[in-house]
Structure formats: C-alpha cells, structure tokens
C-alpha cells in the first residue's frame, strides 16, 4: 500500500512537472499575479513565513494544535497541498521522522527547505540515541530559531528576488521582535532562584531552552515521543522530585497527560506533593487566532507558566 501511494504521488508529481514545462514555467511562477504558496510541517515555521512574506504569500501548516510531529504521517490532503506548494519548509533534524521520505522526493521538483539544517551546526545539541544525530527542538532557543527564520527569508528571496527589499524589511522587523522575546525570557527566568530552576516535562523537548536560559531540564520520555517512558524512568524521576522538593512538573499539549499524572502519583507515594504547573506548548503551537497560536505568544505562555509555577506565584 505504501509503495502504491508513492507510485501515485510520483506519477502525479511527474505530471505536474510536465504541465509547468509545457507552459514554459513563467506564467506559473509569476508572483506579481498570485501569492507564493508556502506549505510547512510545524506551525512555528508557518508563522515565520507569514511574518516575512506578508500579503505576498499564502501559508499553510500541515500540523495543527496538539499534533505530535515525531509521529505525524502525511494524509491524502497533505499530499495534495505539498504537491501544489511553491515552497515547502520543514524543521528537519529527524523531527518529522515519518514525512522525511516524501519531503526528500518533493525536493527534486521544488524548493524544499529543512530550516533546522540551515542553523549553525556547532550550536546543535546531540540526539540521545543512535537514530537521532541532533536534537530537533531548536525553536526553544529563541536566538537559534532566529537563524531558522533567516532561512525562511533567504528562500523567499531566492524564489521571488523582485521583492528582496520587502522580505528583508519584514524579516528585520520580525527578528527585532524575536530579539526582544529572547531578552524577555532571560529576564523572566532570571527571577527564579537558581536552585529552583528545574524543568520537568513529558518528553525531552526543552534541552535547548535549558541551555539557553539556564535551567536543568528533565523529560520523562526521550527526545522523540516514539519511545514510551518505562517504569524505571518514572521511579527515578519521582525520587529526584521528592528528594529535591521540586514544586511543579508540566504537561505538554502534544503529548498525552497520562505519563505526567503517573509521575505525580509516584511522587505522592513518596510523601511529597508536586503540582502540575500547567500546560506547555512544546512541539505544537496553540489554536490559530489565540496568542498561543503564534510563535512569540507560545514562548511567552511557556515562560509565564514555568516562572509562575516554579516561583509559586
Ligand atoms: Zn518533540
């Protein structure tokens, strides 16, 4: 079945390719006449595309609120949207493990850019097992994410050089907002006494956040949600929390709550009450139209939730 789908996709792509050749390709890529169609996997990248492309792009992200990119596989309608896109952005670094193959195939026909693979490799954290060379969760270090945003800008300029000045100006404005966001996160985390700067979540998404802003980070599951947390992990983490009297642990919107609840119960059986400090947006952003539906709003929500719970405010 998988091979059949691939064959159909390939045939469809070849047909598209042939069509654009037949029309000379110029009418089809005249972006004075129509906006650039941008499709992204995670919504964090779509947000960057909208901020930089403005009215000149139509941006869609495949993964909505609550989607887990580690486990996400393309649906039929996703395949159509990917085929019709002028540019495709994804995070890469094995985040979208189950879409990698289809994305690489599409990369033979159109710009398909893994923004995570455009950031300085020296700043990437290693993955935790052999399958993952690097930790993909780069958006948690705002300064590192700024490099991914620059990759979006540069790709728009490559595809539509006539509007270079527009994309550069929009990107500069957005990057300035992100620089301010970085300063906000540093200042807020700085309010937590150093011995209370411990962040415990459902999966290991926050290591870049911890490195950038000075928190110790522990996740119940590994870097990918594909591996289930074992009983030993729960017991070891429960011991740590009870011994160090960590005030709060956190749920993630894109990971089921049951593991964090099991952890809370294991801590309670050791005679210590740890609070659920709230819900963090880890791999997926919030609902479009709400503050958490933007990258900046998502980061601010996370920081405010973490600081509030660890300070007991
Ligand atoms: Zn993740």
GROMACS .gro file of C-alpha atoms and ligand atoms in nm:
model
  314
    1UNK     CA    1   0.000   0.000   0.000
    2UNK     CA    2   0.280   0.237   0.088
    3UNK     CA    3   0.453   0.163  -0.241
    4UNK     CA    4   0.130   0.220  -0.431
    5UNK     CA    5   0.089   0.561  -0.267
    6UNK     CA    6   0.445   0.651  -0.351
    7UNK     CA    7   0.395   0.545  -0.710
    8UNK     CA    8   0.078   0.752  -0.742
    9UNK     CA    9   0.248   1.050  -0.584
   10UNK     CA   10   0.544   1.016  -0.814
   11UNK     CA   11   0.319   0.990  -1.118
   12UNK     CA   12   0.120   1.294  -1.003
   13UNK     CA   13   0.439   1.492  -0.946
   14UNK     CA   14   0.576   1.400  -1.286
   15UNK     CA   15   0.251   1.514  -1.445
   16UNK     CA   16   0.272   1.845  -1.262
   17UNK     CA   17   0.629   1.886  -1.369
   18UNK     CA   18   0.535   1.816  -1.729
   19UNK     CA   19   0.250   2.071  -1.712
   20UNK     CA   20   0.466   2.352  -1.584
   21UNK     CA   21   0.721   2.273  -1.853
   22UNK     CA   22   0.452   2.286  -2.119
   23UNK     CA   23   0.351   2.638  -2.015
   24UNK     CA   24   0.711   2.745  -2.009
   25UNK     CA   25   0.702   2.778  -1.631
   26UNK     CA   26   0.689   3.159  -1.644
   27UNK     CA   27   0.314   3.217  -1.608
   28UNK     CA   28   0.304   2.964  -1.326
   29UNK     CA   29   0.573   3.138  -1.125
   30UNK     CA   30   0.467   3.496  -1.192
   31UNK     CA   31   0.428   3.610  -0.833
   32UNK     CA   32   0.301   3.951  -0.943
   33UNK     CA   33  -0.018   3.772  -1.043
   34UNK     CA   34  -0.067   3.545  -0.748
   35UNK     CA   35   0.079   3.487  -0.399
   36UNK     CA   36   0.351   3.230  -0.335
   37UNK     CA   37   0.205   2.910  -0.195
   38UNK     CA   38   0.406   2.808   0.111
   39UNK     CA   39   0.339   2.484   0.297
   40UNK     CA   40   0.512   2.399   0.626
   41UNK     CA   41   0.503   2.100   0.857
   42UNK     CA   42   0.502   2.265   1.202
   43UNK     CA   43   0.316   2.593   1.256
   44UNK     CA   44   0.621   2.765   1.410
   45UNK     CA   45   0.770   2.786   1.060
   46UNK     CA   46   0.440   2.897   0.905
   47UNK     CA   47   0.436   3.188   1.147
   48UNK     CA   48   0.780   3.298   1.025
   49UNK     CA   49   0.661   3.265   0.662
   50UNK     CA   50   0.357   3.484   0.729
   51UNK     CA   51   0.559   3.749   0.909
   52UNK     CA   52   0.817   3.772   0.633
   53UNK     CA   53   0.602   3.710   0.326
   54UNK     CA   54   0.304   3.918   0.435
   55UNK     CA   55   0.047   3.969   0.161
   56UNK     CA   56   0.273   3.806  -0.097
   57UNK     CA   57   0.237   3.455   0.045
   58UNK     CA   58  -0.036   3.213   0.138
   59UNK     CA   59   0.099   2.992   0.414
   60UNK     CA   60  -0.046   2.668   0.541
   61UNK     CA   61   0.094   2.438   0.807
   62UNK     CA   62   0.006   2.071   0.798
   63UNK     CA   63   0.032   2.010   1.171
   64UNK     CA   64  -0.232   2.183   1.382
   65UNK     CA   65  -0.262   2.235   1.758
   66UNK     CA   66  -0.186   1.918   1.956
   67UNK     CA   67  -0.016   1.741   1.663
   68UNK     CA   68   0.293   1.540   1.750
   69UNK     CA   69   0.546   1.590   1.469
   70UNK     CA   70   0.751   1.285   1.571
   71UNK     CA   71   0.455   1.060   1.493
   72UNK     CA   72   0.281   1.261   1.218
   73UNK     CA   73   0.233   1.096   0.880
   74UNK     CA   74   0.108   1.285   0.572
   75UNK     CA   75  -0.262   1.242   0.489
   76UNK     CA   76  -0.403   1.237   0.134
   77UNK     CA   77  -0.497   1.604   0.158
   78UNK     CA   78  -0.149   1.689   0.290
   79UNK     CA   79  -0.001   1.519  -0.015
   80UNK     CA   80  -0.216   1.738  -0.240
   81UNK     CA   81  -0.115   2.052  -0.057
   82UNK     CA   82   0.251   1.958  -0.075
   83UNK     CA   83   0.220   1.893  -0.449
   84UNK     CA   84   0.066   2.235  -0.509
   85UNK     CA   85   0.314   2.429  -0.294
   86UNK     CA   86   0.573   2.660  -0.448
   87UNK     CA   87   0.794   2.626  -0.140
   88UNK     CA   88   0.791   2.367   0.138
   89UNK     CA   89   0.956   2.430   0.473
   90UNK     CA   90   1.008   2.171   0.743
   91UNK     CA   91   1.219   2.156   1.056
   92UNK     CA   92   1.429   1.853   0.967
   93UNK     CA   93   1.689   1.703   1.206
   94UNK     CA   94   1.456   1.399   1.213
   95UNK     CA   95   1.169   1.587   1.378
   96UNK     CA   96   0.922   1.483   1.107
   97UNK     CA   97   1.054   1.128   1.103
   98UNK     CA   98   0.758   0.982   0.915
   99UNK     CA   99   0.747   1.250   0.643
  100UNK     CA  100   1.115   1.265   0.563
  101UNK     CA  101   1.097   1.040   0.257
  102UNK     CA  102   0.811   1.220   0.084
  103UNK     CA  103   0.973   1.558   0.157
  104UNK     CA  104   1.303   1.447   0.008
  105UNK     CA  105   1.123   1.327  -0.306
  106UNK     CA  106   0.944   1.659  -0.347
  107UNK     CA  107   1.280   1.831  -0.306
  108UNK     CA  108   1.371   1.709  -0.653
  109UNK     CA  109   1.100   1.931  -0.804
  110UNK     CA  110   1.077   2.246  -0.595
  111UNK     CA  111   1.244   2.428  -0.305
  112UNK     CA  112   1.201   2.204   0.000
  113UNK     CA  113   1.400   2.352   0.287
  114UNK     CA  114   1.476   2.197   0.626
  115UNK     CA  115   1.524   2.515   0.830
  116UNK     CA  116   1.687   2.325   1.115
  117UNK     CA  117   1.959   2.213   0.880
  118UNK     CA  118   2.040   2.579   0.794
  119UNK     CA  119   2.132   2.679   1.151
  120UNK     CA  120   2.493   2.669   1.270
  121UNK     CA  121   2.569   2.303   1.330
  122UNK     CA  122   2.806   2.384   1.615
  123UNK     CA  123   2.506   2.511   1.814
  124UNK     CA  124   2.300   2.193   1.773
  125UNK     CA  125   2.267   1.955   2.066
  126UNK     CA  126   2.332   1.586   2.007
  127UNK     CA  127   2.039   1.346   1.993
  128UNK     CA  128   2.005   1.092   2.269
  129UNK     CA  129   2.030   0.770   2.071
  130UNK     CA  130   2.191   0.643   1.752
  131UNK     CA  131   1.887   0.717   1.533
  132UNK     CA  132   1.893   1.087   1.612
  133UNK     CA  133   2.209   1.270   1.526
  134UNK     CA  134   2.081   1.601   1.663
  135UNK     CA  135   1.807   1.720   1.896
  136UNK     CA  136   1.549   1.878   1.660
  137UNK     CA  137   1.370   2.111   1.908
  138UNK     CA  138   1.560   2.424   1.804
  139UNK     CA  139   1.269   2.671   1.843
  140UNK     CA  140   1.314   2.670   2.222
  141UNK     CA  141   1.630   2.877   2.196
  142UNK     CA  142   1.494   3.200   2.052
  143UNK     CA  143   1.834   3.309   1.918
  144UNK     CA  144   1.882   2.975   1.743
  145UNK     CA  145   1.532   2.998   1.597
  146UNK     CA  146   1.624   3.338   1.455
  147UNK     CA  147   1.864   3.153   1.225
  148UNK     CA  148   1.578   2.932   1.106
  149UNK     CA  149   1.375   3.248   1.040
  150UNK     CA  150   1.664   3.380   0.830
  151UNK     CA  151   1.650   3.060   0.625
  152UNK     CA  152   1.281   3.130   0.552
  153UNK     CA  153   1.369   3.486   0.446
  154UNK     CA  154   1.655   3.371   0.222
  155UNK     CA  155   1.437   3.111   0.049
  156UNK     CA  156   1.162   3.363  -0.024
  157UNK     CA  157   1.424   3.592  -0.175
  158UNK     CA  158   1.565   3.309  -0.389
  159UNK     CA  159   1.221   3.221  -0.522
  160UNK     CA  160   1.099   3.580  -0.566
  161UNK     CA  161   1.408   3.808  -0.592
  162UNK     CA  162   1.198   4.101  -0.724
  163UNK     CA  163   1.069   4.151  -0.371
  164UNK     CA  164   1.403   4.122  -0.191
  165UNK     CA  165   1.364   4.460  -0.019
  166UNK     CA  166   1.017   4.373   0.113
  167UNK     CA  167   1.126   4.038   0.256
  168UNK     CA  168   1.439   4.189   0.409
  169UNK     CA  169   1.243   4.467   0.578
  170UNK     CA  170   0.973   4.232   0.709
  171UNK     CA  171   1.234   3.986   0.834
  172UNK     CA  172   1.430   4.262   1.008
  173UNK     CA  173   1.116   4.375   1.190
  174UNK     CA  174   1.028   4.020   1.294
  175UNK     CA  175   1.384   3.940   1.402
  176UNK     CA  176   1.381   4.254   1.620
  177UNK     CA  177   1.066   4.123   1.790
  178UNK     CA  178   1.238   3.789   1.844
  179UNK     CA  179   1.544   3.961   1.994
  180UNK     CA  180   1.310   4.135   2.239
  181UNK     CA  181   1.145   3.800   2.314
  182UNK     CA  182   1.485   3.646   2.392
  183UNK     CA  183   1.557   3.929   2.637
  184UNK     CA  184   1.214   3.878   2.799
  185UNK     CA  185   1.277   3.506   2.851
  186UNK     CA  186   1.621   3.572   3.003
  187UNK     CA  187   1.481   3.834   3.241
  188UNK     CA  188   1.184   3.619   3.349
  189UNK     CA  189   1.383   3.300   3.408
  190UNK     CA  190   1.634   3.516   3.596
  191UNK     CA  191   1.363   3.578   3.858
  192UNK     CA  192   1.365   3.209   3.961
  193UNK     CA  193   1.620   3.132   4.237
  194UNK     CA  194   1.898   2.921   4.077
  195UNK     CA  195   1.830   2.615   4.296
  196UNK     CA  196   1.467   2.608   4.176
  197UNK     CA  197   1.547   2.625   3.806
  198UNK     CA  198   1.445   2.269   3.722
  199UNK     CA  199   1.201   2.199   3.441
  200UNK     CA  200   1.036   1.856   3.431
  201UNK     CA  201   0.812   1.776   3.135
  202UNK     CA  202   0.660   1.481   2.950
  203UNK     CA  203   0.927   1.449   2.682
  204UNK     CA  204   1.272   1.587   2.631
  205UNK     CA  205   1.178   1.885   2.413
  206UNK     CA  206   1.324   2.159   2.630
  207UNK     CA  207   1.700   2.093   2.626
  208UNK     CA  208   1.771   2.396   2.404
  209UNK     CA  209   1.556   2.605   2.633
  210UNK     CA  210   1.750   2.482   2.935
  211UNK     CA  211   2.085   2.550   2.772
  212UNK     CA  212   1.990   2.897   2.651
  213UNK     CA  213   1.824   3.020   2.969
  214UNK     CA  214   1.997   2.827   3.245
  215UNK     CA  215   1.751   2.562   3.363
  216UNK     CA  216   1.814   2.198   3.436
  217UNK     CA  217   1.576   2.004   3.213
  218UNK     CA  218   1.446   1.653   3.267
  219UNK     CA  219   1.195   1.475   3.043
  220UNK     CA  220   1.005   1.159   3.117
  221UNK     CA  221   1.033   1.034   2.760
  222UNK     CA  222   1.332   1.078   2.532
  223UNK     CA  223   1.377   1.340   2.262
  224UNK     CA  224   1.127   1.167   2.037
  225UNK     CA  225   0.786   1.061   2.167
  226UNK     CA  226   0.822   0.737   1.972
  227UNK     CA  227   0.974   0.561   2.276
  228UNK     CA  228   0.741   0.513   2.574
  229UNK     CA  229   0.864   0.609   2.919
  230UNK     CA  230   0.944   0.298   3.123
  231UNK     CA  231   0.855   0.233   3.488
  232UNK     CA  232   1.221   0.275   3.582
  233UNK     CA  233   1.222   0.627   3.433
  234UNK     CA  234   0.912   0.719   3.634
  235UNK     CA  235   1.059   0.584   3.960
  236UNK     CA  236   1.396   0.754   3.912
  237UNK     CA  237   1.239   1.089   3.831
  238UNK     CA  238   0.992   1.056   4.122
  239UNK     CA  239   1.286   1.003   4.360
  240UNK     CA  240   1.460   1.310   4.223
  241UNK     CA  241   1.149   1.528   4.261
  242UNK     CA  242   1.075   1.414   4.617
  243UNK     CA  243   1.438   1.445   4.730
  244UNK     CA  244   1.482   1.791   4.580
  245UNK     CA  245   1.127   1.906   4.663
  246UNK     CA  246   1.069   2.031   4.308
  247UNK     CA  247   0.746   2.233   4.331
  248UNK     CA  248   0.599   2.166   3.985
  249UNK     CA  249   0.605   1.944   3.677
  250UNK     CA  250   0.446   2.025   3.341
  251UNK     CA  251   0.207   1.878   3.085
  252UNK     CA  252   0.269   1.927   2.712
  253UNK     CA  253  -0.014   1.994   2.466
  254UNK     CA  254   0.115   1.748   2.206
  255UNK     CA  255   0.186   1.456   2.443
  256UNK     CA  256  -0.083   1.258   2.636
  257UNK     CA  257  -0.111   1.362   3.005
  258UNK     CA  258  -0.106   1.010   3.149
  259UNK     CA  259   0.272   0.987   3.195
  260UNK     CA  260   0.298   1.312   3.387
  261UNK     CA  261  -0.001   1.207   3.600
  262UNK     CA  262   0.170   0.873   3.674
  263UNK     CA  263   0.479   1.066   3.776
  264UNK     CA  264   0.277   1.289   4.008
  265UNK     CA  265   0.124   0.979   4.170
  266UNK     CA  266   0.468   0.818   4.213
  267UNK     CA  267   0.592   1.133   4.386
  268UNK     CA  268   0.284   1.136   4.612
  269UNK     CA  269   0.361   0.778   4.718
  270UNK     CA  270   0.693   0.913   4.848
  271UNK     CA  271   0.508   1.158   5.072
  272UNK     CA  272   0.567   1.472   4.862
  273UNK     CA  273   0.309   1.673   4.669
  274UNK     CA  274   0.429   1.803   4.335
  275UNK     CA  275   0.191   2.033   4.148
  276UNK     CA  276   0.107   2.009   3.781
  277UNK     CA  277   0.239   2.355   3.695
  278UNK     CA  278   0.031   2.393   3.380
  279UNK     CA  279   0.034   2.310   3.014
  280UNK     CA  280   0.330   2.394   2.791
  281UNK     CA  281   0.331   2.419   2.414
  282UNK     CA  282   0.625   2.203   2.319
  283UNK     CA  283   0.616   2.068   1.965
  284UNK     CA  284   0.284   2.219   1.852
  285UNK     CA  285   0.161   2.577   1.889
  286UNK     CA  286  -0.183   2.679   2.017
  287UNK     CA  287  -0.505   2.743   1.826
  288UNK     CA  288  -0.477   2.993   1.538
  289UNK     CA  289  -0.625   3.329   1.638
  290UNK     CA  290  -0.521   3.295   2.004
  291UNK     CA  291  -0.195   3.444   2.140
  292UNK     CA  292  -0.050   3.092   2.175
  293UNK     CA  293  -0.121   3.034   1.806
  294UNK     CA  294   0.188   3.245   1.728
  295UNK     CA  295   0.550   3.160   1.799
  296UNK     CA  296   0.601   3.465   2.019
  297UNK     CA  297   0.278   3.401   2.212
  298UNK     CA  298   0.368   3.035   2.257
  299UNK     CA  299   0.710   3.116   2.402
  300UNK     CA  300   0.566   3.383   2.632
  301UNK     CA  301   0.295   3.144   2.753
  302UNK     CA  302   0.554   2.878   2.832
  303UNK     CA  303   0.782   3.117   3.016
  304UNK     CA  304   0.500   3.274   3.216
  305UNK     CA  305   0.366   2.927   3.308
  306UNK     CA  306   0.709   2.797   3.412
  307UNK     CA  307   0.805   3.105   3.611
  308UNK     CA  308   0.463   3.125   3.780
  309UNK     CA  309   0.470   2.761   3.888
  310UNK     CA  310   0.833   2.744   3.999
  311UNK     CA  311   0.802   3.069   4.194
  312UNK     CA  312   0.462   2.965   4.335
  313UNK     CA  313   0.306   3.294   4.216
  314LIG    ZN1  314   0.945   1.664   2.048
   0.00000   0.00000   0.00000
